[in-house]
Tab-separated table of C-alpha atoms and ligand atoms in Angstrom:
chain	number	residue	atom	x	y	z
A	1465	MET	CA	66.013	263.094	89.780
A	1466	TYR	CA	65.012	259.724	87.187
A	1467	ARG	CA	67.568	256.586	88.162
A	1468	HIS	CA	66.976	255.761	84.214
A	1469	THR	CA	66.222	258.561	81.346
A	1470	ARG	CA	63.823	258.145	78.720
A	1471	ASP	CA	66.445	257.691	76.451
A	1472	GLU	CA	67.906	254.765	78.527
A	1473	MET	CA	64.103	253.007	78.658
A	1474	ILE	CA	63.917	253.228	74.553
A	1475	GLN	CA	67.009	251.365	74.227
A	1476	THR	CA	65.986	249.021	76.451
A	1477	ILE	CA	62.430	248.696	74.794
A	1478	THR	CA	64.600	248.651	71.437
A	1479	ARG	CA	66.831	245.874	73.071
A	1480	GLU	CA	64.069	243.566	74.738
A	1481	VAL	CA	61.872	243.778	71.385
A	1482	ALA	CA	65.143	242.300	69.253
A	1483	MET	CA	65.331	239.755	71.938
A	1484	THR	CA	62.204	238.385	71.920
A	1485	GLY	CA	61.453	238.854	68.196
A	1486	ALA	CA	61.716	235.259	67.479
A	1487	MET	CA	58.536	234.805	69.633
A	1488	THR	CA	56.930	237.837	68.595
A	1489	GLY	CA	57.602	238.204	65.236
A	1490	ARG	CA	58.750	241.803	65.166
A	1491	ALA	CA	62.731	242.278	65.526
A	1492	THR	CA	61.869	246.405	65.614
A	1493	LEU	CA	58.586	248.468	66.462
A	1494	SER	CA	57.162	250.890	64.295
A	1495	SER	CA	59.031	254.403	64.486
A	1496	ARG	CA	55.547	255.723	65.584
A	1497	VAL	CA	55.378	253.350	68.241
A	1498	MET	CA	58.522	254.556	69.788
A	1499	LYS	CA	57.824	258.017	69.278
A	1500	ALA	CA	54.501	257.887	71.405
A	1501	MET	CA	56.557	256.149	74.171
A	1502	VAL	CA	59.094	258.933	74.203
A	1503	ASP	CA	56.317	261.442	73.971
A	1504	VAL	CA	54.187	260.133	77.053
A	1505	PRO	CA	55.857	261.329	80.312
A	1506	ARG	CA	55.479	257.829	82.478
A	1507	GLU	CA	56.496	259.636	85.527
A	1508	ARG	CA	53.170	261.300	85.893
A	1509	PHE	CA	51.588	257.626	85.720
A	1510	VAL	CA	52.846	256.349	88.503
A	1511	PRO	CA	52.797	257.235	92.068
A	1512	ARG	CA	55.211	259.825	93.314
A	1513	HIS	CA	57.050	258.037	95.468
A	1514	LEU	CA	58.146	255.850	92.560
A	1515	ARG	CA	59.034	258.564	90.196
A	1516	ALA	CA	62.560	258.197	90.207
A	1517	ASP	CA	61.926	254.766	88.896
A	1518	ALA	CA	59.548	255.867	86.243
A	1519	TYR	CA	62.025	254.837	83.202
A	1520	GLY	CA	63.012	251.609	84.323
A	1521	ASN	CA	61.901	248.526	82.584
A	1522	PHE	CA	59.921	247.216	85.000
A	1523	PRO	CA	56.013	247.198	86.200
A	1524	LEU	CA	54.920	249.483	88.860
A	1525	PRO	CA	52.545	249.430	91.638
A	1526	ILE	CA	49.587	252.353	90.843
A	1527	GLY	CA	47.534	251.719	94.152
A	1528	ASN	CA	44.610	249.365	94.369
A	1529	GLY	CA	46.740	246.471	94.338
A	1530	GLN	CA	46.759	246.869	90.544
A	1531	THR	CA	50.187	247.986	88.513
A	1532	ILE	CA	51.255	249.787	85.202
A	1533	SER	CA	52.987	247.462	82.793
A	1534	GLN	CA	56.875	247.655	82.087
A	1535	PRO	CA	57.545	250.082	79.376
A	1536	PHE	CA	58.769	246.928	76.734
A	1537	ILE	CA	55.421	245.487	77.184
A	1538	VAL	CA	53.600	248.246	76.737
A	1539	ALA	CA	55.281	249.329	73.351
A	1540	LEU	CA	54.869	245.504	72.356
A	1541	MET	CA	51.523	245.224	72.699
A	1542	THR	CA	50.668	248.759	71.158
A	1543	ASP	CA	52.747	247.855	68.135
A	1544	LEU	CA	50.726	244.555	67.947
A	1545	LEU	CA	47.553	246.199	67.554
A	1546	GLU	CA	48.813	247.580	63.992
A	1547	THR	CA	46.951	251.174	64.648
A	1548	ARG	CA	46.368	253.671	62.324
A	1549	PRO	CA	45.615	257.939	62.907
A	1550	GLU	CA	42.039	256.962	61.909
A	1551	HIS	CA	41.374	254.037	64.314
A	1552	ARG	CA	39.130	254.013	67.264
A	1553	VAL	CA	40.447	251.560	70.239
A	1554	LEU	CA	39.091	250.018	73.152
A	1555	GLU	CA	41.150	249.265	76.127
A	1556	VAL	CA	40.051	247.120	78.921
A	1557	GLY	CA	42.122	248.049	82.199
A	1558	THR	CA	42.636	251.679	82.359
A	1559	GLY	CA	44.791	251.667	85.370
A	1560	SER	CA	46.991	254.583	85.689
A	1561	GLY	CA	45.807	255.651	82.033
A	1562	TYR	CA	49.495	255.382	80.606
A	1563	GLN	CA	49.107	252.885	77.977
A	1564	THR	CA	45.641	254.614	77.301
A	1565	ALA	CA	48.121	258.028	76.757
A	1566	VAL	CA	50.395	255.498	74.574
A	1567	LEU	CA	47.263	255.039	72.339
A	1568	ALA	CA	45.616	258.205	72.430
A	1569	SER	CA	49.171	259.444	70.557
A	1570	LEU	CA	48.687	257.102	67.788
A	1571	VAL	CA	44.566	256.680	67.092
A	1572	GLU	CA	41.690	259.155	66.685
A	1573	GLN	CA	39.660	257.971	69.817
A	1574	VAL	CA	40.410	255.620	72.567
A	1575	TYR	CA	37.521	254.088	74.464
A	1576	SER	CA	38.896	252.714	77.640
A	1577	LEU	CA	37.069	251.087	80.674
A	1578	GLU	CA	38.295	250.203	84.270
A	1579	LEU	CA	36.628	248.500	86.835
A	1580	ARG	CA	37.825	250.044	89.860
A	1581	PRO	CA	36.089	253.494	89.863
A	1582	GLU	CA	38.599	255.634	91.735
A	1583	LEU	CA	41.218	254.443	89.043
A	1584	THR	CA	38.861	255.868	86.262
A	1585	GLY	CA	38.621	258.751	88.331
A	1586	THR	CA	42.516	259.331	88.692
A	1587	ALA	CA	42.896	258.346	85.264
A	1588	GLN	CA	40.799	261.018	83.934
A	1589	ARG	CA	41.676	263.606	85.561
A	1590	LEU	CA	45.374	263.211	84.863
A	1591	LEU	CA	44.792	262.689	81.365
A	1592	GLU	CA	42.843	266.076	80.877
A	1593	GLN	CA	45.551	267.669	82.480
A	1594	LEU	CA	48.025	266.294	80.090
A	1595	GLY	CA	45.758	267.361	77.315
A	1596	TYR	CA	44.570	264.221	75.974
A	1597	ARG	CA	41.140	264.805	74.362
A	1598	ASN	CA	40.446	261.693	72.228
A	1599	VAL	CA	40.124	259.743	75.303
A	1600	THR	CA	36.769	258.397	76.916
A	1601	LEU	CA	36.931	256.456	80.018
A	1602	ARG	CA	34.364	254.515	82.225
A	1603	SER	CA	34.300	252.239	85.185
A	1604	ALA	CA	32.415	249.187	84.106
A	1605	ASP	CA	33.348	245.405	83.574
A	1606	GLY	CA	35.083	244.976	80.238
A	1607	TYR	CA	34.154	241.611	79.836
A	1608	LEU	CA	31.284	242.545	78.226
A	1609	GLY	CA	33.362	245.181	76.403
A	1610	TRP	CA	31.359	248.636	75.373
A	1611	GLN	CA	28.745	247.927	72.764
A	1612	GLU	CA	27.950	251.540	72.588
A	1613	TYR	CA	30.944	252.631	70.000
A	1614	ALA	CA	31.209	249.153	68.696
A	1615	PRO	CA	32.972	247.984	66.635
A	1616	TYR	CA	36.402	248.788	66.849
A	1617	ASP	CA	39.466	249.001	64.493
A	1618	ALA	CA	41.593	247.473	67.711
A	1619	ILE	CA	40.983	245.956	71.231
A	1620	MET	CA	43.984	245.758	74.034
A	1621	VAL	CA	43.531	244.247	77.371
A	1622	THR	CA	46.091	244.817	80.031
A	1623	ALA	CA	44.802	242.370	82.527
A	1624	ALA	CA	44.863	238.758	82.045
A	1625	ALA	CA	41.711	236.370	81.831
A	1626	PRO	CA	41.193	232.773	81.910
A	1627	GLU	CA	39.962	233.028	78.399
A	1628	VAL	CA	39.121	235.487	75.744
A	1629	PRO	CA	35.645	237.296	76.684
A	1630	GLU	CA	33.557	236.512	73.518
A	1631	ALA	CA	31.655	240.143	73.596
A	1632	LEU	CA	35.275	241.506	73.080
A	1633	LEU	CA	35.722	239.253	69.688
A	1634	GLU	CA	32.447	240.331	68.680
A	1635	GLN	CA	32.899	244.182	69.157
A	1636	LEU	CA	36.452	244.029	66.591
A	1637	LYS	CA	36.156	245.223	63.109
A	1638	VAL	CA	37.163	242.359	60.235
A	1639	GLY	CA	40.655	243.056	59.698
A	1640	GLY	CA	41.281	244.420	63.328
A	1641	TYR	CA	43.535	242.656	66.215
A	1642	LEU	CA	42.877	241.972	69.750
A	1643	VAL	CA	45.872	242.156	71.786
A	1644	ILE	CA	45.477	240.044	75.837
A	1645	PRO	CA	46.996	238.200	78.060
A	1646	VAL	CA	45.538	234.948	78.719
A	1647	GLY	CA	46.031	232.177	82.082
A	1648	ALA	CA	44.969	231.878	85.511
A	1649	PRO	CA	45.748	234.382	87.861
A	1650	TYR	CA	49.129	234.922	88.963
A	1651	GLN	CA	50.116	232.041	87.022
A	1652	ARG	CA	51.968	231.488	83.414
A	1653	GLN	CA	50.191	233.763	81.165
A	1654	GLU	CA	50.602	234.337	77.493
A	1655	LEU	CA	50.096	236.800	75.539
A	1656	LEU	CA	47.540	236.364	72.360
A	1657	ARG	CA	47.242	238.235	69.354
A	1658	LEU	CA	43.810	237.518	67.562
A	1659	HIS	CA	43.060	238.266	64.145
A	1660	LYS	CA	39.740	238.621	62.257
A	1661	ASP	CA	39.995	238.299	58.853
A	1662	VAL	CA	37.834	239.481	56.049
A	1663	SER	CA	35.775	236.017	56.143
A	1664	GLY	CA	35.200	236.908	59.735
A	1665	ARG	CA	37.607	234.115	60.724
A	1666	VAL	CA	39.680	234.258	63.562
A	1667	THR	CA	43.360	233.207	63.802
A	1668	ILE	CA	45.242	233.071	67.314
A	1669	ASP	CA	48.991	233.867	67.636
A	1670	GLU	CA	50.389	232.837	71.264
A	1671	LEU	CA	53.504	235.080	71.232
A	1672	LEU	CA	55.060	235.223	74.975
A	1673	GLY	CA	55.048	234.588	78.294
A	1674	VAL	CA	53.888	237.636	80.354
A	1675	ALA	CA	52.596	238.286	84.016
A	1676	PHE	CA	49.374	240.635	84.620
A	1677	VAL	CA	47.186	241.248	86.981
A	1678	PRO	CA	44.095	239.660	86.609
A	1679	LEU	CA	40.854	240.698	84.918
A	1680	VAL	CA	37.981	239.977	87.593
A	1681	HIS	CA	34.325	239.608	86.849
A	1682	GLY	CA	32.996	242.997	88.110
A	1683	HIS	CA	28.971	243.003	88.351
B	1175	SAH	N1	47.179	249.616	81.404
B	1175	SAH	C1	47.099	250.158	82.780
B	1175	SAH	C2	47.626	248.783	83.726
B	1175	SAH	C3	46.621	248.093	84.159
B	1175	SAH	S1	46.476	247.209	85.398
B	1175	SAH	C4	48.468	250.896	82.918
B	1175	SAH	O1	48.868	251.139	81.798
B	1175	SAH	O2	48.042	251.583	84.309
B	1175	SAH	C5	44.841	246.419	85.066
B	1175	SAH	C6	43.860	246.937	85.360
B	1175	SAH	O3	42.690	246.321	84.784
B	1175	SAH	C7	43.480	247.033	86.877
B	1175	SAH	O4	43.276	248.668	86.785
B	1175	SAH	C8	42.413	246.664	87.223
B	1175	SAH	O5	41.603	247.222	88.061
B	1175	SAH	C9	41.441	246.191	85.872
B	1175	SAH	N2	40.479	245.579	85.425
B	1175	SAH	C10	40.637	244.564	86.241
B	1175	SAH	N3	39.403	243.722	85.517
B	1175	SAH	C11	38.761	244.385	84.722
B	1175	SAH	C12	37.366	244.317	84.185
B	1175	SAH	N4	36.841	242.960	84.149
B	1175	SAH	N5	36.944	245.444	83.223
B	1175	SAH	C13	37.795	246.746	83.568
B	1175	SAH	N6	38.901	246.658	84.025
B	1175	SAH	C14	39.437	245.490	84.647
């Protein structure tokens, strides 16, 4: 029933990671992240009529004009966070909940913000059904982060912002990574990785050209 198997998806991720290694600084991903990519049933997060394409290496529409990222980008961004099992992670842009599930298989607790309440509702039900108990979702504007549970060991944004939201940097722990696509809507965007070092200084690495839906201000 699937046009691509999970195995093929893993092979494609491995190939694309190797091809982009010179830009991203990693030619292979950690085995923890690859295992999470194998374990999470991506077909459950895409619309029923697109299930056959669930394991293809491309983004798919998830309704409300939004998209679930291609598996390669999900795997890469996850790896870039350098998570550990005891981490508490903030995600901005829950969407289908797929990236949330990948993170939830790797860390202690995932907090995820989504602007559109319909998407939060659907993701919440699905993640519960699939047995992910360590996720906390909320419908809110992720520009402001989520102060209540801050600071976070790592932060991932899965929509493109015109600049890095200041609140997110403030809510990142010392030693932590923030991964975010930055650029104007529907134009060239760069995947950035920011690191807050022990002195609180922030360094920025520009990694790769990407295409994300916009992070919109939603008050
Ligand atoms: N990570 C998702 C894909 C997200 S697409 C997945 O795996 O399916 C980007 C998501 O960001 C969309 O669902 C969009 O509604 C959401 N979004 C856009 N602006 C936002 C904001 N300011 N705060 C929170 N979520 C936002």
